[in-house]
């Protein structure tokens, strides 16, 4: 555009965050929109799907993320209740703000809920991190991913395999663009600010020497219902973690759901070891420092599969499948499920120096958000121009 100004009659891009991983993905996108010429106006909407005031405040600071323009304050609930409540509160906002499009990231309930409202109101939907598939319909996130992609007008992918998934589901190739991974944009932008692991332990009241062990240390996160909601699954997992801690100290960042179930099932004794550090959920910079310094990671998190691949840290994923196959095919990730024998073998392989070294996948270079801005801005301007003629 000659005057390098966003048209005054073209609304902002409404950017939706609902849960912790969304913040890491949205921060670089907002910066890229601001830096684009012309600058793309944005409206940051927090649905409040997951809300912990202290943790949210820390994330805003850590990621240099502006505070939301609007918070829907939905809160927790069943999947149906939460999805419905986001829809109910988001619809009047959409009517009032008249955004040029709504941009959603990832696969949480807020992602699908806002996309559904947009589809009914004929507002364009943009999905960042499209096309990822675990092919496990028992995962609520898989349903959210599949349906959001069907509703989206513009889809941005993190890996090329996602394009095959979308093509199989009948989504036209011209709606899809391979841009790379915005989660890695955040990681690379913030690695220099990561907190040293010794500092994180010391501030939590633990001996910082634990993360200076000659063997190194491991990081563990567990939160998926399939791993933590049944004692028959959780107890063997904690037992093998306790066993692993005899070989290498472990730092567990415990999700509230997991901590609650450990207490409810009477399993706390399994983690009573001076070589096991139990931390509450950590801030982004604390967690980044812990991951970057780790010898190995055991987790059922989707995001950690990507972050460990980018950091070159071997990861054992405590799931039978993954929607991020590139982390297995090219990265440092190995699927071990919840089987104690497979976990033992995976740990043994890493400690013998035979863990995956992997490589950083294509376009995981810290510039994914720039590519999104470079594609989305002219797309919106072209739609706007066409609508006026």
XYZ file of C-alpha atoms in Angstrom:
389
model
C 0.000 0.000 0.000
C 1.321 3.404 -0.946
C 0.480 5.068 2.374
C 1.498 2.023 4.416
C -1.590 2.370 6.587
C -4.090 -0.304 7.528
C -7.501 0.670 6.108
C -9.563 2.423 8.769
C -12.648 0.433 7.816
C -10.879 -2.967 8.103
C -11.093 -4.347 11.617
C -8.283 -5.780 13.747
C -7.180 -9.390 13.803
C -8.765 -10.874 16.931
C -6.110 -13.146 18.463
C -7.429 -15.790 20.870
C -5.572 -17.279 23.825
C -7.154 -19.703 26.240
C -4.493 -21.823 27.930
C -0.798 -21.630 28.753
C 0.645 -23.022 25.469
C -1.358 -20.418 23.520
C 0.621 -17.587 25.115
C 3.951 -18.922 23.807
C 2.492 -19.226 20.315
C 0.750 -15.855 20.275
C 3.583 -13.659 21.594
C 5.730 -13.818 18.415
C 2.639 -13.458 16.192
C 1.642 -10.198 17.884
C 5.204 -8.862 17.526
C 5.275 -9.819 13.836
C 1.941 -8.105 13.149
C 3.181 -4.956 14.892
C 6.443 -4.965 12.881
C 4.746 -5.620 9.528
C 4.366 -2.760 7.059
C 1.626 -1.711 7.255
C 1.268 -2.670 10.926
C -1.626 -5.094 11.398
C -3.939 -3.998 14.239
C -4.759 -6.726 16.753
C -7.214 -7.400 19.544
C -5.903 -9.879 22.141
C -8.735 -11.899 23.680
C -8.129 -14.210 26.654
C -11.035 -16.607 27.097
C -9.952 -17.423 30.644
C -10.215 -21.159 29.913
C -7.202 -21.760 32.169
C -6.701 -18.990 34.662
C -4.083 -18.671 37.380
C -3.490 -14.984 38.076
C 0.094 -15.401 39.290
C 1.062 -17.728 36.439
C -0.627 -15.586 33.800
C 1.066 -12.428 35.069
C 4.433 -14.192 34.938
C 3.786 -15.406 31.406
C 2.943 -11.914 30.186
C 6.205 -10.605 31.652
C 8.357 -13.579 30.566
C 7.091 -13.498 26.978
C 6.913 -9.690 26.737
C 3.268 -10.214 25.864
C 0.786 -7.341 26.234
C -2.028 -7.896 28.684
C -5.250 -8.981 26.958
C -7.577 -6.299 25.641
C -10.515 -8.447 26.745
C -10.816 -11.346 29.214
C -13.937 -13.480 28.915
C -13.227 -15.110 32.319
C -14.822 -18.408 31.341
C -13.059 -20.561 33.936
C -12.991 -24.330 34.193
C -15.741 -26.869 33.503
C -16.414 -29.983 31.475
C -15.415 -29.870 27.815
C -19.024 -29.239 26.783
C -19.661 -26.559 29.404
C -16.388 -24.782 28.716
C -16.818 -24.826 24.932
C -20.401 -23.594 25.200
C -19.497 -20.826 27.643
C -16.673 -19.538 25.435
C -19.118 -19.456 22.500
C -21.769 -17.665 24.541
C -19.357 -14.964 25.720
C -17.415 -14.619 22.478
C -20.371 -14.030 20.142
C -21.340 -10.560 21.458
C -17.664 -9.554 21.430
C -17.478 -10.517 17.758
C -20.558 -8.426 16.983
C -19.179 -5.415 18.854
C -15.567 -5.498 17.612
C -16.129 -6.574 13.971
C -12.623 -8.024 13.450
C -11.214 -8.622 9.964
C -10.615 -12.234 11.019
C -10.158 -14.348 14.125
C -6.806 -16.057 14.625
C -6.698 -19.175 16.813
C -3.702 -21.290 17.776
C -3.299 -24.912 18.807
C -6.064 -27.247 19.898
C -7.635 -26.214 23.204
C -11.405 -25.872 23.713
C -11.223 -22.106 23.162
C -9.707 -22.707 19.718
C -12.704 -24.697 18.504
C -15.306 -22.630 20.359
C -14.220 -19.342 18.774
C -13.907 -20.974 15.334
C -17.480 -22.284 15.611
C -18.847 -18.842 16.451
C -16.966 -17.335 13.506
C -18.285 -19.974 11.105
C -21.871 -19.133 12.121
C -21.215 -15.388 11.815
C -19.255 -15.669 8.546
C -16.073 -14.168 10.015
C -12.855 -15.604 8.526
C -10.956 -18.064 10.749
C -7.169 -18.389 10.697
C -5.669 -21.489 12.341
C -2.016 -21.504 13.357
C -0.586 -25.011 13.918
C -3.045 -26.620 11.524
C -3.026 -30.198 10.259
C -1.405 -31.920 13.244
C -2.975 -35.322 13.869
C -2.479 -38.049 16.476
C -5.234 -40.138 14.788
C -6.554 -40.799 18.299
C -10.156 -39.611 18.542
C -10.159 -40.401 22.278
C -8.096 -37.217 22.747
C -10.368 -34.164 23.067
C -7.601 -32.099 21.450
C -7.778 -34.253 18.314
C -11.457 -33.430 17.875
C -10.669 -29.730 18.363
C -7.881 -29.890 15.754
C -9.915 -31.685 13.078
C -13.000 -29.498 13.413
C -11.080 -26.207 13.618
C -9.244 -27.049 10.400
C -12.540 -27.769 8.647
C -13.809 -24.335 9.675
C -10.635 -22.369 8.926
C -10.244 -20.140 5.874
C -6.438 -19.827 6.205
C -4.321 -22.593 7.710
C -0.665 -22.335 8.767
C 1.356 -25.507 9.329
C 4.459 -26.380 11.360
C 5.533 -29.461 9.377
C 4.955 -30.787 5.867
C 3.191 -33.972 7.001
C 0.315 -31.743 8.124
C -0.436 -30.948 4.472
C -1.064 -34.639 3.735
C -3.478 -34.834 6.671
C -5.380 -31.772 5.466
C -5.506 -33.028 1.869
C -6.980 -36.358 3.052
C -9.658 -34.383 4.892
C -10.636 -32.482 1.740
C -9.084 -29.125 2.583
C -7.948 -27.267 -0.527
C -4.184 -26.768 -0.811
C -4.571 -23.062 -1.612
C -5.948 -22.457 1.906
C -2.800 -23.902 3.485
C 0.667 -22.406 3.961
C 3.763 -24.015 5.499
C 5.355 -21.380 7.756
C 7.231 -23.230 10.517
C 6.696 -23.337 14.259
C 5.797 -20.235 16.280
C 6.472 -22.123 19.539
C 10.109 -22.275 18.434
C 10.015 -18.541 17.636
C 9.330 -17.967 21.341
C 11.971 -20.451 22.452
C 14.724 -18.897 20.332
C 13.714 -15.336 21.268
C 13.762 -16.140 24.987
C 16.555 -18.658 25.422
C 19.028 -15.954 26.438
C 16.651 -14.940 29.251
C 16.097 -18.491 30.600
C 16.634 -18.884 34.334
C 19.548 -21.130 35.411
C 18.272 -24.451 36.858
C 20.302 -23.913 40.062
C 18.479 -20.616 40.622
C 15.064 -22.238 40.050
C 15.772 -24.976 42.623
C 17.266 -22.582 45.136
C 14.243 -20.268 44.952
C 11.963 -23.271 45.531
C 13.945 -24.272 48.644
C 15.809 -27.251 47.155
C 19.509 -28.051 47.050
C 20.759 -26.606 43.729
C 23.476 -29.269 43.665
C 20.848 -31.749 42.459
C 20.971 -30.234 38.973
C 24.782 -30.325 39.026
C 24.915 -34.130 39.348
C 27.675 -35.728 37.217
C 24.976 -37.802 35.486
C 22.987 -34.682 34.720
C 19.318 -34.466 35.638
C 15.944 -35.251 34.100
C 12.802 -33.129 33.806
C 9.338 -34.689 34.138
C 5.863 -33.322 33.407
C 2.645 -35.334 33.599
C -0.850 -33.978 33.094
C -2.889 -35.970 30.563
C -6.001 -37.609 32.022
C -5.054 -40.935 30.380
C -1.879 -40.970 32.517
C -2.948 -39.384 35.785
C -6.668 -40.026 36.340
C -6.521 -43.788 37.020
C -4.461 -45.229 39.855
C -3.759 -48.336 37.716
C -1.791 -46.151 35.271
C -0.408 -43.464 37.570
C 1.064 -45.789 40.220
C 3.326 -47.750 37.799
C 4.412 -44.482 36.163
C 5.427 -42.972 39.500
C 7.161 -46.221 40.488
C 9.325 -46.219 37.356
C 10.105 -42.522 37.892
C 11.212 -43.316 41.459
C 13.405 -46.087 40.080
C 14.833 -43.750 37.437
C 15.686 -41.172 40.123
C 18.159 -43.656 41.628
C 20.123 -43.339 38.377
C 19.625 -39.644 37.618
C 18.019 -36.886 39.731
C 14.564 -35.863 38.507
C 12.833 -32.484 38.621
C 9.036 -32.818 38.404
C 6.956 -29.745 37.596
C 3.644 -31.044 38.942
C 0.377 -30.058 37.294
C -2.344 -29.404 39.936
C -4.424 -32.251 38.508
C -1.509 -34.660 38.899
C -0.626 -33.488 42.405
C -4.263 -33.844 43.454
C -4.495 -37.401 42.121
C -1.214 -38.427 43.746
C -2.675 -37.345 47.093
C -6.113 -38.834 46.378
C -4.661 -42.232 45.453
C -2.167 -42.243 48.359
C 0.873 -42.417 46.062
C 3.026 -39.641 47.567
C 5.423 -42.193 49.093
C 6.548 -43.180 45.581
C 8.161 -39.767 45.119
C 9.685 -39.455 48.598
C 13.341 -39.410 47.568
C 16.099 -36.832 48.063
C 16.783 -37.282 44.345
C 13.260 -36.185 43.339
C 12.408 -32.469 43.281
C 8.673 -31.683 43.284
C 7.974 -28.203 41.956
C 4.682 -26.406 41.280
C 3.982 -25.383 37.663
C 6.889 -23.221 36.521
C 7.077 -19.945 34.658
C 8.156 -20.032 31.026
C 11.719 -18.850 31.633
C 12.222 -21.237 34.563
C 10.961 -24.171 32.507
C 13.046 -23.177 29.501
C 16.171 -23.147 31.663
C 15.344 -26.552 33.141
C 14.729 -28.075 29.704
C 17.831 -26.570 28.096
C 20.082 -27.979 30.823
C 18.475 -31.444 31.086
C 20.089 -34.761 30.141
C 16.642 -36.169 29.371
C 12.961 -35.247 29.546
C 9.984 -37.509 30.305
C 6.645 -35.919 29.468
C 3.175 -36.319 27.994
C 3.119 -32.700 26.758
C 2.797 -31.857 23.067
C 4.761 -28.623 23.329
C 7.687 -30.215 25.164
C 8.162 -32.658 22.279
C 8.814 -29.649 20.052
C 10.906 -27.693 22.534
C 13.211 -30.615 23.318
C 13.691 -31.252 19.592
C 14.672 -27.605 19.097
C 17.037 -27.799 22.091
C 18.556 -31.153 21.080
C 17.529 -32.800 24.387
C 16.358 -36.464 24.264
C 12.655 -36.755 25.152
C 10.670 -39.835 26.131
C 7.003 -39.123 25.468
C 4.683 -40.975 27.826
C 2.014 -41.470 25.181
C 1.242 -44.148 22.591
C 0.902 -41.582 19.779
C 1.824 -38.049 18.848
C 0.315 -35.346 16.666
C 3.860 -34.074 16.088
C 5.490 -36.961 14.162
C 8.367 -34.800 12.949
C 9.727 -34.772 16.511
C 10.051 -38.560 16.273
C 11.157 -38.808 12.631
C 13.689 -35.961 12.696
C 13.911 -34.764 16.300
C 14.878 -36.113 19.698
C 11.526 -37.641 20.646
C 10.765 -41.329 21.334
C 7.277 -42.633 22.121
C 7.296 -45.012 25.099
C 3.672 -44.898 26.245
C 3.001 -45.658 29.892
C 4.746 -49.043 29.828
C 7.383 -49.181 32.612
C 9.597 -51.557 30.613
C 9.667 -49.249 27.567
C 10.399 -46.266 29.845
C 13.266 -48.138 31.550
C 14.731 -49.101 28.185
C 14.435 -45.532 26.908
C 16.131 -44.085 29.972
C 18.864 -46.715 29.795
C 19.528 -45.909 26.144
C 19.871 -42.187 26.873
C 22.111 -42.682 29.891
C 24.363 -44.944 27.798
C 24.765 -42.043 25.379
C 22.620 -43.661 22.696
C 19.655 -41.253 22.890
C 18.456 -39.412 19.816
C 20.487 -36.346 18.887
C 18.041 -35.421 16.123
C 18.077 -32.295 14.012
C 16.052 -29.092 13.944
C 13.188 -29.462 11.431
C 12.693 -27.287 8.371
C 11.606 -23.679 9.070
C 11.934 -24.047 12.853
C 14.183 -21.020 12.587
C 12.502 -18.360 14.716
C 10.793 -16.614 11.793
C 7.474 -18.472 11.509
C 5.450 -15.533 12.854
C 7.048 -13.202 10.286
C 5.946 -15.568 7.526
C 2.401 -15.622 8.926
C 2.253 -11.813 8.940
C 3.704 -11.628 5.421
C 1.000 -13.996 4.141
C -2.019 -12.946 6.192
C -1.796 -9.162 5.784
C -2.014 -9.159 1.953
C -4.687 -11.885 2.091
C -6.856 -9.701 4.331
C -6.174 -6.581 2.258
C -7.072 -8.411 -0.965
C -10.349 -9.666 0.563
C -11.097 -6.140 1.759
C -10.383 -4.638 -1.664
C -12.553 -7.256 -3.393
C -15.457 -6.598 -1.009
C -15.474 -2.903 -1.949
C -15.857 -3.578 -5.680
